[in-house]
CSV table of C-alpha atoms in Angstrom, one decimal:
chain,number,residue,atom,x,y,z
A,1,UNK,CA,-17.9,-5.9,60.9
A,2,UNK,CA,-19.6,-5.8,56.8
A,3,UNK,CA,-17.6,-7.2,54.2
A,4,UNK,CA,-17.7,-5.8,50.9
A,5,UNK,CA,-19.0,-8.6,48.7
A,6,UNK,CA,-16.2,-8.7,45.5
A,7,UNK,CA,-17.7,-9.7,42.2
A,8,UNK,CA,-15.7,-12.0,40.7
A,9,UNK,CA,-18.0,-11.7,36.9
A,10,UNK,CA,-15.9,-10.6,34.2
A,11,UNK,CA,-16.9,-7.2,33.3
A,12,UNK,CA,-18.4,-8.5,29.8
A,13,UNK,CA,-19.6,-6.0,27.4
A,14,UNK,CA,-22.8,-6.3,25.2
A,15,UNK,CA,-20.8,-5.7,21.6
A,16,UNK,CA,-22.8,-6.0,17.7
A,17,UNK,CA,-19.5,-7.5,16.9
A,18,UNK,CA,-19.2,-10.0,19.5
A,19,UNK,CA,-19.8,-13.2,17.0
A,20,UNK,CA,-18.5,-11.8,13.9
A,21,UNK,CA,-16.8,-15.1,11.8
A,22,UNK,CA,-14.4,-15.6,9.3
A,23,UNK,CA,-15.8,-17.5,6.0
A,24,UNK,CA,-13.7,-19.0,3.5
A,25,UNK,CA,-14.8,-18.7,-0.4
A,26,UNK,CA,-15.5,-22.1,-1.9
A,27,UNK,CA,-13.0,-23.3,-4.1
A,28,UNK,CA,-14.2,-22.4,-7.2
A,29,UNK,CA,-14.0,-18.5,-5.8
A,30,UNK,CA,-10.3,-18.6,-5.0
A,31,UNK,CA,-7.4,-17.8,-7.5
A,32,UNK,CA,-6.0,-21.0,-8.4
A,33,UNK,CA,-2.4,-22.3,-9.7
A,34,UNK,CA,0.2,-18.7,-9.0
A,35,UNK,CA,3.3,-18.5,-8.7
A,36,UNK,CA,3.6,-16.4,-5.8
A,37,UNK,CA,6.8,-14.9,-5.0
A,38,UNK,CA,8.9,-16.3,-2.7
A,39,UNK,CA,10.8,-13.0,-1.5
A,40,UNK,CA,11.6,-13.0,2.3
A,41,UNK,CA,10.7,-9.2,2.5
A,42,UNK,CA,7.5,-8.8,5.0
A,43,UNK,CA,5.0,-7.1,2.9
A,44,UNK,CA,1.9,-8.1,1.5
A,45,UNK,CA,2.5,-8.9,-1.7
A,46,UNK,CA,-1.1,-8.5,-2.6
A,47,UNK,CA,-3.2,-5.3,-3.5
A,48,UNK,CA,-7.0,-6.1,-4.7
A,49,UNK,CA,-10.0,-3.3,-4.9
A,50,UNK,CA,-13.9,-3.5,-6.6
A,51,UNK,CA,-11.8,-4.6,-10.4
A,52,UNK,CA,-8.9,-6.5,-9.8
A,53,UNK,CA,-7.0,-8.3,-7.8
A,54,UNK,CA,-2.8,-8.1,-8.2
A,55,UNK,CA,-0.1,-10.5,-6.9
A,56,UNK,CA,3.7,-10.5,-6.7
A,57,UNK,CA,4.4,-12.9,-8.6
A,58,UNK,CA,8.2,-15.1,-8.4
A,59,UNK,CA,10.3,-14.3,-12.3
A,60,UNK,CA,13.2,-15.2,-13.3
A,61,UNK,CA,15.5,-11.8,-13.7
A,62,UNK,CA,13.4,-8.6,-13.6
A,63,UNK,CA,10.1,-8.8,-11.1
A,64,UNK,CA,6.3,-8.7,-12.2
A,65,UNK,CA,3.3,-9.1,-10.7
A,66,UNK,CA,-0.6,-10.5,-12.2
A,67,UNK,CA,-3.6,-8.4,-12.2
A,68,UNK,CA,-6.4,-10.4,-12.7
A,69,UNK,CA,-10.2,-9.3,-12.7
A,70,UNK,CA,-12.1,-10.7,-9.5
A,71,UNK,CA,-14.5,-12.3,-11.3
A,72,UNK,CA,-12.0,-14.9,-13.3
A,73,UNK,CA,-11.9,-17.0,-9.9
A,74,UNK,CA,-10.5,-20.5,-10.7
A,75,UNK,CA,-7.7,-21.9,-12.1
A,76,UNK,CA,-4.8,-19.9,-13.8
A,77,UNK,CA,-2.9,-20.5,-17.1
A,78,UNK,CA,0.7,-20.9,-16.4
A,79,UNK,CA,1.5,-18.2,-19.7
A,80,UNK,CA,-1.1,-15.6,-18.0
A,81,UNK,CA,-0.5,-12.2,-19.3
A,82,UNK,CA,2.0,-10.7,-15.9
A,83,UNK,CA,2.6,-6.5,-15.4
A,84,UNK,CA,7.2,-7.0,-16.3
A,85,UNK,CA,8.7,-4.0,-17.0
A,86,UNK,CA,10.8,-3.8,-13.5
A,87,UNK,CA,14.3,-4.7,-13.3
A,88,UNK,CA,14.8,-5.8,-9.9
A,89,UNK,CA,11.8,-7.9,-8.0
A,90,UNK,CA,9.1,-5.9,-7.4
A,91,UNK,CA,8.4,-5.3,-3.4
A,92,UNK,CA,4.9,-3.6,-3.0
A,93,UNK,CA,2.2,-3.3,-5.0
A,94,UNK,CA,-1.3,-0.4,-4.3
A,95,UNK,CA,-4.0,0.7,-5.8
A,96,UNK,CA,-5.0,3.7,-6.4
A,97,UNK,CA,-7.9,4.8,-3.9
A,98,UNK,CA,-9.5,6.8,-6.5
A,99,UNK,CA,-8.7,5.5,-10.0
A,100,UNK,CA,-9.4,2.1,-10.2
A,101,UNK,CA,-7.3,1.4,-13.0
A,102,UNK,CA,-4.2,2.5,-12.1
A,103,UNK,CA,-2.0,0.5,-9.7
A,104,UNK,CA,2.0,2.1,-8.3
A,105,UNK,CA,4.5,-0.6,-7.6
A,106,UNK,CA,8.1,0.0,-6.0
A,107,UNK,CA,11.0,-2.4,-6.5
A,108,UNK,CA,14.7,-3.7,-5.8
A,109,UNK,CA,15.7,-1.2,-9.4
A,110,UNK,CA,15.4,1.6,-6.7
A,111,UNK,CA,12.3,2.7,-9.1
A,112,UNK,CA,8.6,3.2,-8.8
A,113,UNK,CA,6.1,2.9,-11.6
A,114,UNK,CA,2.7,3.5,-12.2
A,115,UNK,CA,0.8,1.5,-14.6
A,116,UNK,CA,-2.7,1.3,-15.5
A,117,UNK,CA,-4.5,-1.3,-16.4
A,118,UNK,CA,-7.2,-2.0,-19.2
A,119,UNK,CA,-11.0,-2.4,-18.2
A,120,UNK,CA,-11.1,-6.6,-18.7
A,121,UNK,CA,-7.5,-6.9,-17.5
A,122,UNK,CA,-4.3,-7.6,-19.6
A,123,UNK,CA,-4.8,-9.4,-23.0
A,124,UNK,CA,-0.3,-9.7,-23.4
A,125,UNK,CA,2.4,-8.8,-21.4
A,126,UNK,CA,2.7,-5.1,-20.0
A,127,UNK,CA,5.7,-3.5,-20.1
A,128,UNK,CA,5.1,0.1,-20.3
A,129,UNK,CA,4.7,2.0,-17.7
A,130,UNK,CA,2.8,5.3,-17.8
A,131,UNK,CA,5.3,6.9,-15.5
A,132,UNK,CA,9.0,5.7,-14.1
A,133,UNK,CA,9.9,7.4,-11.3
A,134,UNK,CA,13.8,7.7,-10.0
A,135,UNK,CA,14.6,9.0,-7.3
A,136,UNK,CA,15.5,6.6,-4.7
A,137,UNK,CA,19.5,5.5,-4.9
A,138,UNK,CA,18.5,2.2,-3.1
A,139,UNK,CA,16.0,-0.2,-3.5
A,140,UNK,CA,12.1,0.8,-2.6
A,141,UNK,CA,10.7,-0.9,-0.1
A,142,UNK,CA,6.8,0.6,0.4
A,143,UNK,CA,4.7,2.6,-1.9
A,144,UNK,CA,1.4,4.3,-0.1
A,145,UNK,CA,-1.1,6.3,-1.7
A,146,UNK,CA,-2.2,9.5,0.5
A,147,UNK,CA,-5.8,9.0,1.6
A,148,UNK,CA,-7.9,12.1,0.7
A,149,UNK,CA,-5.6,13.7,-2.1
A,150,UNK,CA,-5.3,12.7,-6.0
A,151,UNK,CA,-2.2,11.6,-7.5
A,152,UNK,CA,0.0,12.1,-4.5
A,153,UNK,CA,2.1,9.4,-3.7
A,154,UNK,CA,4.5,8.6,-0.6
A,155,UNK,CA,7.6,6.0,-1.1
A,156,UNK,CA,10.3,5.0,1.4
A,157,UNK,CA,13.5,3.4,-0.1
A,158,UNK,CA,16.4,1.6,1.8
A,159,UNK,CA,18.4,5.1,1.6
A,160,UNK,CA,16.5,5.2,4.3
A,161,UNK,CA,14.4,8.6,1.9
A,162,UNK,CA,10.3,9.0,1.8
A,163,UNK,CA,9.6,11.0,-1.1
A,164,UNK,CA,6.4,12.4,-2.1
A,165,UNK,CA,5.6,12.6,-5.4
A,166,UNK,CA,2.8,14.5,-7.3
A,167,UNK,CA,1.8,12.7,-10.5
A,168,UNK,CA,0.4,15.1,-11.9
A,169,UNK,CA,3.5,16.8,-12.6
A,170,UNK,CA,5.2,12.9,-12.5
A,171,UNK,CA,8.2,14.5,-9.8
A,172,UNK,CA,9.3,14.0,-6.0
A,173,UNK,CA,8.6,17.4,-4.5
A,174,UNK,CA,9.3,16.7,-0.7
A,175,UNK,CA,11.6,14.4,1.2
A,176,UNK,CA,10.9,13.1,4.6
A,177,UNK,CA,15.0,12.7,6.2
A,178,UNK,CA,14.5,12.3,9.7
A,179,UNK,CA,15.3,8.1,9.9
A,180,UNK,CA,18.2,6.5,10.4
A,181,UNK,CA,18.0,3.3,9.0
A,182,UNK,CA,15.1,1.0,6.7
A,183,UNK,CA,11.9,2.3,7.4
A,184,UNK,CA,9.1,-1.0,7.6
A,185,UNK,CA,5.7,0.8,7.6
A,186,UNK,CA,3.9,3.4,6.9
A,187,UNK,CA,0.7,4.7,7.8
A,188,UNK,CA,-1.8,7.5,7.5
A,189,UNK,CA,-4.0,9.5,9.9
A,190,UNK,CA,-7.9,9.4,8.5
A,191,UNK,CA,-7.7,12.9,6.8
A,192,UNK,CA,-4.1,12.1,5.9
A,193,UNK,CA,-2.4,15.2,7.8
A,194,UNK,CA,-0.1,12.9,9.8
A,195,UNK,CA,2.0,10.3,8.8
A,196,UNK,CA,3.5,7.3,11.1
A,197,UNK,CA,6.2,5.3,10.6
A,198,UNK,CA,7.8,2.3,12.4
A,199,UNK,CA,11.5,2.0,11.5
A,200,UNK,CA,14.8,-0.6,12.1
A,201,UNK,CA,16.1,2.2,14.5
A,202,UNK,CA,14.0,1.2,16.6
A,203,UNK,CA,11.7,4.3,17.0
A,204,UNK,CA,8.1,5.0,16.3
A,205,UNK,CA,7.5,8.5,14.7
A,206,UNK,CA,4.7,11.2,13.9
A,207,UNK,CA,5.3,12.9,11.6
A,208,UNK,CA,4.0,16.4,9.2
A,209,UNK,CA,4.5,14.9,5.5
A,210,UNK,CA,4.5,18.2,4.3
A,211,UNK,CA,8.1,19.8,6.7
A,212,UNK,CA,8.8,16.4,7.1
A,213,UNK,CA,9.2,17.4,11.3
A,214,UNK,CA,8.7,14.6,13.7
A,215,UNK,CA,6.3,15.7,15.7
A,216,UNK,CA,6.1,12.5,17.9
A,217,UNK,CA,8.7,9.8,18.8
A,218,UNK,CA,9.0,7.3,21.1
A,219,UNK,CA,12.6,5.1,21.1
A,220,UNK,CA,10.7,1.4,21.6
A,221,UNK,CA,13.5,-0.4,23.7
A,222,UNK,CA,11.1,-3.1,25.4
A,223,UNK,CA,8.8,-3.1,22.6
A,224,UNK,CA,10.7,-3.4,19.1
A,225,UNK,CA,8.3,-1.7,16.7
A,226,UNK,CA,7.2,-3.9,13.5
A,227,UNK,CA,4.1,-2.5,12.1
A,228,UNK,CA,2.1,0.7,12.8
A,229,UNK,CA,-1.7,1.5,12.1
A,230,UNK,CA,-3.3,4.4,12.8
A,231,UNK,CA,-6.6,4.0,14.9
A,232,UNK,CA,-8.8,6.4,12.7
A,233,UNK,CA,-10.2,9.0,14.5
A,234,UNK,CA,-9.3,8.3,18.0
A,235,UNK,CA,-5.7,10.0,18.1
A,236,UNK,CA,-4.6,6.5,19.2
A,237,UNK,CA,-2.3,4.3,17.2
A,238,UNK,CA,-1.2,0.6,17.2
A,239,UNK,CA,2.0,-0.5,17.0
A,240,UNK,CA,3.0,-4.8,16.3
A,241,UNK,CA,6.2,-5.7,17.5
A,242,UNK,CA,7.9,-8.0,19.9
A,243,UNK,CA,8.5,-7.9,23.7
A,244,UNK,CA,12.4,-8.3,25.2
A,245,UNK,CA,11.2,-11.8,26.1
A,246,UNK,CA,11.1,-12.4,22.2
A,247,UNK,CA,7.1,-12.8,22.3
A,248,UNK,CA,4.8,-10.9,19.7
A,249,UNK,CA,3.2,-8.4,21.4
A,250,UNK,CA,1.1,-5.0,20.4
A,251,UNK,CA,1.1,-1.8,21.8
A,252,UNK,CA,-1.4,1.2,21.9
A,253,UNK,CA,-0.4,4.4,21.7
A,254,UNK,CA,-2.2,8.5,22.0
A,255,UNK,CA,-0.8,10.1,18.8
A,256,UNK,CA,-0.3,13.3,20.9
A,257,UNK,CA,2.3,11.8,23.5
A,258,UNK,CA,4.2,9.0,22.4
A,259,UNK,CA,6.5,8.9,25.8
A,260,UNK,CA,4.6,5.5,27.0
A,261,UNK,CA,2.5,2.7,25.7
A,262,UNK,CA,-1.1,3.2,27.0
A,263,UNK,CA,-1.0,-0.6,26.7
A,264,UNK,CA,1.3,-3.2,26.0
A,265,UNK,CA,-0.5,-6.7,25.6
A,266,UNK,CA,1.3,-10.2,24.5
A,267,UNK,CA,-0.1,-12.1,22.0
A,268,UNK,CA,2.0,-15.4,21.5
A,269,UNK,CA,5.3,-16.8,21.4
A,270,UNK,CA,5.1,-17.3,17.8
A,271,UNK,CA,7.7,-15.9,15.7
A,272,UNK,CA,6.1,-14.2,12.7
A,273,UNK,CA,5.3,-11.1,12.1
A,274,UNK,CA,1.9,-9.4,13.6
A,275,UNK,CA,0.0,-7.4,10.5
A,276,UNK,CA,-2.6,-4.9,12.4
A,277,UNK,CA,-5.8,-4.3,10.0
A,278,UNK,CA,-8.1,-1.5,11.3
A,279,UNK,CA,-11.5,-0.8,10.5
A,280,UNK,CA,-12.6,2.6,10.9
A,281,UNK,CA,-16.3,1.9,10.8
A,282,UNK,CA,-16.7,-0.9,13.2
A,283,UNK,CA,-13.7,0.2,15.4
A,284,UNK,CA,-12.4,-3.6,15.0
A,285,UNK,CA,-8.5,-4.5,15.0
A,286,UNK,CA,-7.3,-7.5,12.9
A,287,UNK,CA,-4.6,-9.3,14.0
A,288,UNK,CA,-2.9,-11.4,11.2
A,289,UNK,CA,0.1,-13.4,12.0
A,290,UNK,CA,2.8,-13.8,8.5
A,291,UNK,CA,3.8,-17.7,8.6
A,292,UNK,CA,0.5,-18.9,10.4
A,293,UNK,CA,-2.6,-19.1,9.6
A,294,UNK,CA,-4.3,-17.4,12.7
A,295,UNK,CA,-6.5,-14.0,12.3
A,296,UNK,CA,-7.3,-12.8,15.9
A,297,UNK,CA,-9.6,-9.6,16.3
A,298,UNK,CA,-10.7,-7.1,18.8
A,299,UNK,CA,-12.7,-4.0,19.5
A,300,UNK,CA,-11.1,-1.0,20.0
A,301,UNK,CA,-12.4,1.7,22.5
A,302,UNK,CA,-11.4,5.1,23.5
A,303,UNK,CA,-11.9,4.4,27.5
A,304,UNK,CA,-10.2,1.7,29.6
A,305,UNK,CA,-10.1,-1.4,28.8
A,306,UNK,CA,-9.3,0.0,25.5
A,307,UNK,CA,-9.5,-3.0,23.6
A,308,UNK,CA,-11.5,-6.1,24.2
A,309,UNK,CA,-10.9,-9.8,22.5
A,310,UNK,CA,-13.4,-10.6,20.4
A,311,UNK,CA,-12.8,-14.2,18.4
A,312,UNK,CA,-10.0,-15.5,16.7
A,313,UNK,CA,-10.5,-17.0,12.9
A,314,UNK,CA,-8.2,-20.5,12.8
A,315,UNK,CA,-7.3,-22.0,9.7
A,316,UNK,CA,-4.1,-24.6,9.5
A,317,UNK,CA,-3.2,-23.3,6.0
A,318,UNK,CA,-0.2,-20.2,6.5
A,319,UNK,CA,-0.5,-17.0,4.8
A,320,UNK,CA,2.5,-14.9,3.3
A,321,UNK,CA,0.5,-11.9,3.0
A,322,UNK,CA,-3.0,-10.5,3.1
A,323,UNK,CA,-4.7,-8.0,0.5
A,324,UNK,CA,-7.8,-6.3,1.6
A,325,UNK,CA,-11.0,-5.1,-0.5
A,326,UNK,CA,-12.2,-1.4,0.3
A,327,UNK,CA,-15.0,-1.0,2.1
A,328,UNK,CA,-17.5,-0.3,-0.8
A,329,UNK,CA,-16.4,-3.6,-2.7
A,330,UNK,CA,-17.6,-5.4,0.4
A,331,UNK,CA,-21.0,-7.5,-0.2
A,332,UNK,CA,-23.2,-5.7,2.2
A,333,UNK,CA,-26.2,-8.0,1.9
A,334,UNK,CA,-24.3,-11.0,3.7
A,335,UNK,CA,-23.5,-9.0,6.6
A,336,UNK,CA,-20.1,-8.9,5.6
A,337,UNK,CA,-17.5,-6.0,7.2
A,338,UNK,CA,-14.5,-7.4,6.2
A,339,UNK,CA,-12.3,-9.1,3.4
A,340,UNK,CA,-9.2,-10.9,3.5
A,341,UNK,CA,-7.8,-12.3,0.3
A,342,UNK,CA,-4.6,-14.5,1.7
A,343,UNK,CA,-1.9,-15.9,0.0
A,344,UNK,CA,-1.1,-19.4,0.9
A,345,UNK,CA,2.2,-19.7,-0.9
A,346,UNK,CA,3.1,-23.7,-0.8
A,347,UNK,CA,-0.8,-24.2,-2.8
A,348,UNK,CA,-0.3,-21.3,-5.2
A,349,UNK,CA,-3.5,-20.5,-4.1
A,350,UNK,CA,-5.1,-17.0,-3.1
A,351,UNK,CA,-8.3,-17.5,-1.0
A,352,UNK,CA,-10.9,-14.9,0.2
A,353,UNK,CA,-12.0,-15.0,3.5
A,354,UNK,CA,-15.4,-12.7,4.2
A,355,UNK,CA,-15.6,-11.2,8.4
A,356,UNK,CA,-20.0,-11.6,9.0
A,357,UNK,CA,-21.6,-10.2,11.3
A,358,UNK,CA,-24.3,-12.9,11.5
A,359,UNK,CA,-28.0,-11.0,11.4
A,360,UNK,CA,-31.3,-12.8,10.5
A,361,UNK,CA,-32.8,-9.5,8.9
A,362,UNK,CA,-32.4,-8.9,5.1
A,363,UNK,CA,-32.9,-5.5,5.5
A,364,UNK,CA,-29.6,-3.1,5.3
A,365,UNK,CA,-28.2,-2.7,8.7
A,366,UNK,CA,-27.6,0.7,8.9
A,367,UNK,CA,-26.0,0.1,12.1
A,368,UNK,CA,-22.8,-2.0,11.0
A,369,UNK,CA,-22.7,0.2,7.9
A,370,UNK,CA,-21.9,3.7,8.1
A,371,UNK,CA,-20.9,6.0,5.6
A,372,UNK,CA,-17.3,5.6,4.9
A,373,UNK,CA,-14.5,6.9,2.5
A,374,UNK,CA,-15.5,6.5,-1.1
A,375,UNK,CA,-13.7,7.0,-4.4
A,376,UNK,CA,-13.8,10.6,-4.8
A,377,UNK,CA,-10.7,12.6,-3.7
A,378,UNK,CA,-11.2,15.5,-1.4
A,379,UNK,CA,-8.2,17.4,-2.3
A,380,UNK,CA,-6.0,18.3,-5.3
A,381,UNK,CA,-2.1,17.9,-5.2
A,382,UNK,CA,-1.7,21.7,-5.2
A,383,UNK,CA,-4.4,22.0,-2.4
A,384,UNK,CA,-2.7,19.8,-0.5
A,385,UNK,CA,0.9,20.6,-0.9
A,386,UNK,CA,0.0,24.5,0.3
A,387,UNK,CA,-1.1,23.1,3.4
A,388,UNK,CA,-5.2,21.8,3.2
A,389,UNK,CA,-6.2,19.0,5.1
A,390,UNK,CA,-9.6,17.7,4.2
A,391,UNK,CA,-11.5,14.9,5.4
A,392,UNK,CA,-12.9,11.8,2.6
A,393,UNK,CA,-15.5,12.6,0.8
A,394,UNK,CA,-17.7,9.6,2.5
A,395,UNK,CA,-20.6,7.7,0.8
A,396,UNK,CA,-23.0,5.4,1.6
A,397,UNK,CA,-23.2,1.4,1.5
A,398,UNK,CA,-26.8,1.0,1.0
A,399,UNK,CA,-28.1,-0.5,-1.5
A,400,UNK,CA,-24.9,-1.3,-3.3
A,401,UNK,CA,-24.6,1.6,-4.1
A,402,UNK,CA,-22.1,2.6,-6.2
A,403,UNK,CA,-21.0,5.9,-7.6
A,404,UNK,CA,-17.9,5.6,-10.4
A,405,UNK,CA,-15.7,7.9,-9.9
A,406,UNK,CA,-14.8,10.7,-12.5
A,407,UNK,CA,-11.1,11.1,-11.8
A,408,UNK,CA,-8.8,9.9,-14.7
A,409,UNK,CA,-5.5,9.7,-14.7
A,410,UNK,CA,-3.0,11.9,-17.1
A,411,UNK,CA,0.6,11.2,-17.4
A,412,UNK,CA,2.3,13.9,-17.4
A,413,UNK,CA,4.9,14.8,-20.4
A,414,UNK,CA,8.3,15.3,-19.2
A,415,UNK,CA,12.2,14.8,-19.7
A,416,UNK,CA,14.1,12.5,-17.4
A,417,UNK,CA,16.6,15.0,-15.9
A,418,UNK,CA,18.1,14.7,-12.5
A,419,UNK,CA,15.7,14.5,-9.6
A,420,UNK,CA,16.5,17.7,-6.9
A,421,UNK,CA,14.6,17.7,-3.6
A,422,UNK,CA,15.9,19.9,-1.0
A,423,UNK,CA,18.8,21.3,-3.1
A,424,UNK,CA,19.7,17.4,-2.9
A,425,UNK,CA,20.2,16.0,-6.2
A,426,UNK,CA,18.6,12.0,-5.8
A,427,UNK,CA,19.9,10.7,-8.9
A,428,UNK,CA,24.1,11.7,-8.3
A,429,UNK,CA,26.3,8.8,-8.5
A,430,UNK,CA,25.9,7.1,-5.4
A,431,UNK,CA,28.2,4.4,-5.7
A,432,UNK,CA,26.8,0.6,-5.5
A,433,UNK,CA,27.5,-1.2,-2.2
A,434,UNK,CA,26.5,-4.8,-3.2
A,435,UNK,CA,26.2,-7.1,-6.1
A,436,UNK,CA,23.1,-7.1,-6.5
A,437,UNK,CA,23.1,-2.7,-6.0
A,438,UNK,CA,25.4,-3.0,-9.1
A,439,UNK,CA,23.2,-5.3,-11.2
A,440,UNK,CA,21.0,-2.9,-10.9
A,441,UNK,CA,22.3,0.2,-12.1
A,442,UNK,CA,23.8,-1.9,-15.2
A,443,UNK,CA,20.4,-2.4,-16.0
A,444,UNK,CA,20.1,1.2,-15.4
A,445,UNK,CA,22.5,2.3,-17.1
A,446,UNK,CA,21.5,-0.4,-20.0
A,447,UNK,CA,18.0,1.2,-20.4
A,448,UNK,CA,19.3,4.5,-20.7
A,449,UNK,CA,21.9,3.6,-22.9
A,450,UNK,CA,19.2,2.0,-25.0
A,451,UNK,CA,17.0,5.3,-24.6
A,452,UNK,CA,19.7,7.9,-25.9
A,453,UNK,CA,20.5,5.8,-28.9
A,454,UNK,CA,16.9,5.5,-30.0
A,455,UNK,CA,16.9,9.5,-29.5
A,456,UNK,CA,19.4,9.5,-31.4
A,457,UNK,CA,18.4,7.8,-34.8
A,458,UNK,CA,15.4,9.7,-34.1
A,459,UNK,CA,17.3,12.8,-34.0
A,460,UNK,CA,19.5,11.8,-37.2
A,461,UNK,CA,16.1,10.7,-39.3
A,462,UNK,CA,15.0,14.3,-38.4
A,463,UNK,CA,18.0,15.9,-39.5
A,464,UNK,CA,18.2,13.5,-42.6
A,465,UNK,CA,14.0,15.1,-43.3
A,466,UNK,CA,15.5,18.5,-42.8
A,467,UNK,CA,18.5,18.2,-45.3
A,468,UNK,CA,16.2,16.9,-48.0
A,469,UNK,CA,13.7,20.1,-47.4
A,470,UNK,CA,16.4,22.4,-47.7
A,471,UNK,CA,17.8,21.1,-50.9
A,472,UNK,CA,14.3,20.4,-52.3
A,473,UNK,CA,14.1,24.2,-51.4
A,474,UNK,CA,17.2,25.3,-53.1
A,475,UNK,CA,16.4,23.1,-56.4
A,476,UNK,CA,13.0,24.3,-56.4
A,477,UNK,CA,12.5,26.4,-59.7
A,478,UNK,CA,11.3,29.7,-57.3
A,479,UNK,CA,15.0,29.6,-56.0
A,480,UNK,CA,16.2,29.4,-59.8
A,481,UNK,CA,14.3,32.1,-61.0
A,482,UNK,CA,15.7,34.3,-58.4
């Protein structure tokens, strides 16, 4: 009788990323003395690009955030100028992927605002946004820029609606109205033709953003979804959430069939939210726990086992949120493949963490830096709105290659008026539900009254000028001769 031997050796996949390690920046390269917001909203409160680091701060009355030039590391003065036009807490901030001086913010005051930061940073507090966008009837929790189209911005509010703003005209042009509770997360696929959302109603949805049509929906009873991320062009989604035993869990889904997850994996028994980050260039997934200091990382493949655990970056300092440097801002000479900016609230500290592939060679490592989405938009708002999809315009990272974007932001001139999308006036009087909302409405009305008063006094001056001109015309010698 022949006995077939079973091999107990674990399946070993050779991976160029199996030795990736996290390197914390020296103290002098951190940002210190920052009054990071104590808000419990589950967002990152941090946005970074190759020029600036933006952090939502704790502020008495209204909401504000700091914008610091990246080279200005070290201790930040307590009176450092802030962006402080919002009348309620700022809940989310995101840099425009194509115009590095433009940032979007959203707030409890129901508005979304677009700010243009001068090169070199702020010299004084910035109160005036280039655009103030009112369309939500409740606070706005999330903003997301379209990945391939210039000047298209998505915002998700506590009115359960997602608005799509065309910033060329400063108006909402579409409304996605399929959610029955607060939207927790939005993620786009590579060309921005699909939007995935997670919602407090325990559903994961894949939506065609222009029509608002729900293409796929998962009712996550055993895996309470929190965050979702598209895995590049793999036609896969990854969600983080909580299992029925209250353990932290991730699930992998086929975007074309959300009936069942492909795999579910328990992570640990901690309670903080798991933030997922995916790098399509290296196929690496990073999982960072809110309230703990760990960042686990995995390699993702289209074949089973789909998910290969690589390693864990450990740190005793808990993170509140994490900003991520765009690919073209990384140090390719150090073989850096990802960079986090970690918010450590207790220390008022922002700590850069570089994920590095250990290589001996000094030359450019072509295999770990494929062509990557750059700073040129592939579409105009009108092209995208008319139904065109286009992949991102790619750039090479060789020799720290930098190509300055030719795109400039031009704010549209417009009168404030009612906002009608899909035949619904979004600004019609919605009765406030809470004291907070009542306050926000009060502040908004105060603003409106101030604006109207200023408009009135301008018109008064104009009337006076016209009256004087008329008087002068009547009294002119020519008229007397007639």
